[in-house]
Amino acid sequence: MSVPLLKIGAVLSTMAMVTNWMSQTLPSLVGLNGTTVSRGGTSERIVSAIYPSPEEGWQIYSSAQDADGKCICTVVAPAQNMCNRDPRSRQLRQLMEKVQNITQSMELLDLRTNRDLQYVRNTESLMKAVDVKLKTASDNPRSLNPKSLQELKDKVTQLLPLLPVLEQYKTDARQISRVREEVRNLSLVLMAIQEEMGAYDYEELRHRVLLLETRLHSCMQKLGCGKLTGVSNPITIRASGSRFGSWMTDTMIPSSDNRVWSMDGYFKGRRVLEYRTLNDFMKGQNFVQHLLPHPWAGTGHVVYNGSLYYNKYQSNIIIKYHFRSRSVLVQRSLSGAGYNNTFPYSWGGSSDIDLMADENGLWAVYTTIPNAGNIVISRLEPQSLEVLQTWDTGFPKRSAGESFMICSTLYVTNSHLAGAKIYFAYYTNSSSYEYTDIPFHNQYSHISMMDYNPRERVLYTWNNGHQVLYNVTLFQVIKTAGD
């Protein structure tokens, strides 16, 4: 009897954000989960992964079936903050605030009491002298002459400041009564929470969640590639520079490099700004400047494994510039490729040659005269820039607004202006294409750069002087060994 093979259909929705704003780097992936349904000896599952807000807790936010009957569910997991939205956690935070307030009140009362007590001690001798005078006057009224009476009045006058001290004592006594009531209420609430929590061991639960998170991250690494099915709303990171430009992070997988690079303009530029983190880029701080030895053309630059790949101005030469050594490692002509606005995207801007990277390496998108202006895709060897393989897509480049590679598939937009959508997809794995209809919101109405980053699984865009991110949704079917 044969064992049924496991087939998993996965929808991979990833979000980057910036938010911490966030933290100092783009937020890390925080969760994956899925629901399995059996059909004729085959198990199928839809898996979704997203970046939730740091303030959100674990939650299932959707559950449905697609046209084939596959179950779709999405689990949102918090980033190292599992119990933030637990009502008992909120109660405990409120209790902590109350305890802090009570502590501050007690400290203030203690300070005032010590001050007033010292004042009372200082007037003790005066009070004793007044007491002696009063007893003498009481025992022998004749001894109370005008001078003695005046001395007694003076001493009583010196004791008058004790009256507000006594009034303060009365006020503090009332406050102490209120504090005693607060402490009693706190005790009751703590007892109720203890009874409600019962046998819950939050440390054990936290440990289990961390283990699950580790397994989910490992699963995420296996869910590498898929077909683009959706683009999120735009996330504006910053408004800087001119109408045209490009910005990026390193696209190499794996990499712990969190630097951000910005290249303003498309014509004869040489100045590259390098920011330490995304947070620094957002604030426009902590950056260094690279002055390239040769000017660039267009906005189709890419950073891959610590080097900048760009098109040299007024040529079809590709240059590999190494940031650490600040030197050109290699340059090579892309044979037959048009340049200097011969075959640009619809927005112009010397965008003849567009360099990009995805999960499977480094690519060049361009066109040639023999290809009649249709988009050509070439896979490049990153060290030598040698062309490894080339595909003719048949799609006219001047009709494209922008393009980007995901999982060896070229996706092309039909415009750079408002109303643009992802209109065409060419699959290099099968040398086939299809027309698509994937809308996205072109918020600032003029995109001059759009590139996919496989590390973060987001689209980087330069939109009319705004640096914008889009999250993507990918669909894939993963087959187990032996399938």
mmCIF file of N, CA and C in Angstrom, residues 14 17 26 71-72 75 163 209 221 247 252-253 289 319 345 364 381 385 397 416-417 437 443 447 458 472:
data_model
loop_
_atom_site.group_PDB
_atom_site.id
_atom_site.type_symbol
_atom_site.label_atom_id
_atom_site.label_comp_id
_atom_site.label_asym_id
_atom_site.label_seq_id
_atom_site.Cartn_x
_atom_site.Cartn_y
_atom_site.Cartn_z
ATOM 1 N N THR A 14 4.294 38.751 3.243
ATOM 2 C CA THR A 14 5.322 39.264 4.132
ATOM 3 C C THR A 14 5.256 40.766 4.240
ATOM 4 N N MET A 17 8.255 46.598 7.506
ATOM 5 C CA MET A 17 8.142 47.714 8.293
ATOM 6 C C MET A 17 8.676 48.348 9.059
ATOM 7 N N LEU A 26 14.871 46.791 9.508
ATOM 8 C CA LEU A 26 13.548 46.351 9.105
ATOM 9 C C LEU A 26 13.106 45.234 10.032
ATOM 10 N N CYS A 71 -8.165 25.246 2.679
ATOM 11 C CA CYS A 71 -8.372 26.116 3.835
ATOM 12 C C CYS A 71 -7.301 27.199 3.859
ATOM 13 N N ILE A 72 -7.733 28.404 4.142
ATOM 14 C CA ILE A 72 -6.810 29.537 4.232
ATOM 15 C C ILE A 72 -6.938 30.126 5.618
ATOM 16 N N VAL A 75 -2.136 33.514 10.825
ATOM 17 C CA VAL A 75 -1.854 33.728 12.240
ATOM 18 C C VAL A 75 -0.918 34.913 12.383
ATOM 19 N N LEU A 163 0.421 75.731 64.484
ATOM 20 C CA LEU A 163 -0.964 75.479 64.075
ATOM 21 C C LEU A 163 -1.062 74.900 62.661
ATOM 22 N N VAL A 209 6.184 29.374 23.393
ATOM 23 C CA VAL A 209 5.950 30.282 22.280
ATOM 24 C C VAL A 209 7.259 30.603 21.560
ATOM 25 N N GLN A 221 12.118 30.027 6.121
ATOM 26 C CA GLN A 221 13.269 29.933 5.234
ATOM 27 C C GLN A 221 13.040 28.915 4.112
ATOM 28 N N TRP A 247 16.755 53.846 -4.115
ATOM 29 C CA TRP A 247 17.263 53.531 -2.777
ATOM 30 C C TRP A 247 17.126 52.043 -2.572
ATOM 31 N N MET A 252 21.448 40.347 -1.060
ATOM 32 C CA MET A 252 22.066 39.026 -0.949
ATOM 33 C C MET A 252 21.423 38.233 0.185
ATOM 34 N N ILE A 253 21.177 36.941 -0.051
ATOM 35 C CA ILE A 253 20.647 36.034 0.964
ATOM 36 C C ILE A 253 21.695 34.957 1.244
ATOM 37 N N GLN A 289 29.489 59.173 2.532
ATOM 38 C CA GLN A 289 29.322 59.418 1.100
ATOM 39 C C GLN A 289 30.347 58.641 0.296
ATOM 40 N N ILE A 319 28.987 48.281 -14.199
ATOM 41 C CA ILE A 319 30.108 48.432 -13.274
ATOM 42 C C ILE A 319 29.754 47.798 -11.932
ATOM 43 N N TYR A 345 12.199 52.759 -20.083
ATOM 44 C CA TYR A 345 10.819 52.552 -19.651
ATOM 45 C C TYR A 345 9.981 53.749 -20.099
ATOM 46 N N ALA A 364 19.818 41.287 -15.414
ATOM 47 C CA ALA A 364 19.776 42.546 -16.166
ATOM 48 C C ALA A 364 18.560 42.521 -17.076
ATOM 49 N N GLU A 381 26.521 36.462 -14.021
ATOM 50 C CA GLU A 381 27.407 35.899 -13.017
ATOM 51 C C GLU A 381 27.943 37.071 -12.184
ATOM 52 N N LEU A 385 30.338 39.309 -14.220
ATOM 53 C CA LEU A 385 29.278 39.980 -14.994
ATOM 54 C C LEU A 385 29.051 39.316 -16.355
ATOM 55 N N LYS A 397 9.455 47.311 -24.295
ATOM 56 C CA LYS A 397 9.951 47.972 -23.079
ATOM 57 C C LYS A 397 9.367 49.369 -22.903
ATOM 58 N N HIS A 416 3.950 54.086 -15.191
ATOM 59 C CA HIS A 416 4.641 54.639 -14.021
ATOM 60 C C HIS A 416 3.771 55.678 -13.332
ATOM 61 N N LEU A 417 2.579 55.931 -13.870
ATOM 62 C CA LEU A 417 1.697 56.975 -13.357
ATOM 63 C C LEU A 417 0.584 56.379 -12.498
ATOM 64 N N ASP A 437 -3.229 40.867 -13.659
ATOM 65 C CA ASP A 437 -4.014 42.041 -13.250
ATOM 66 C C ASP A 437 -3.864 42.197 -11.735
ATOM 67 N N GLN A 443 0.793 55.992 -4.925
ATOM 68 C CA GLN A 443 0.337 57.098 -4.080
ATOM 69 C C GLN A 443 0.792 58.471 -4.559
ATOM 70 N N ILE A 447 6.388 56.768 -10.448
ATOM 71 C CA ILE A 447 7.401 55.817 -9.993
ATOM 72 C C ILE A 447 8.559 55.792 -10.989
ATOM 73 N N VAL A 458 10.047 42.581 0.085
ATOM 74 C CA VAL A 458 9.293 43.808 -0.115
ATOM 75 C C VAL A 458 9.748 44.461 -1.413
ATOM 76 N N VAL A 472 4.519 42.160 -0.326
ATOM 77 C CA VAL A 472 4.004 41.314 -1.399
ATOM 78 C C VAL A 472 3.397 40.044 -0.835
#
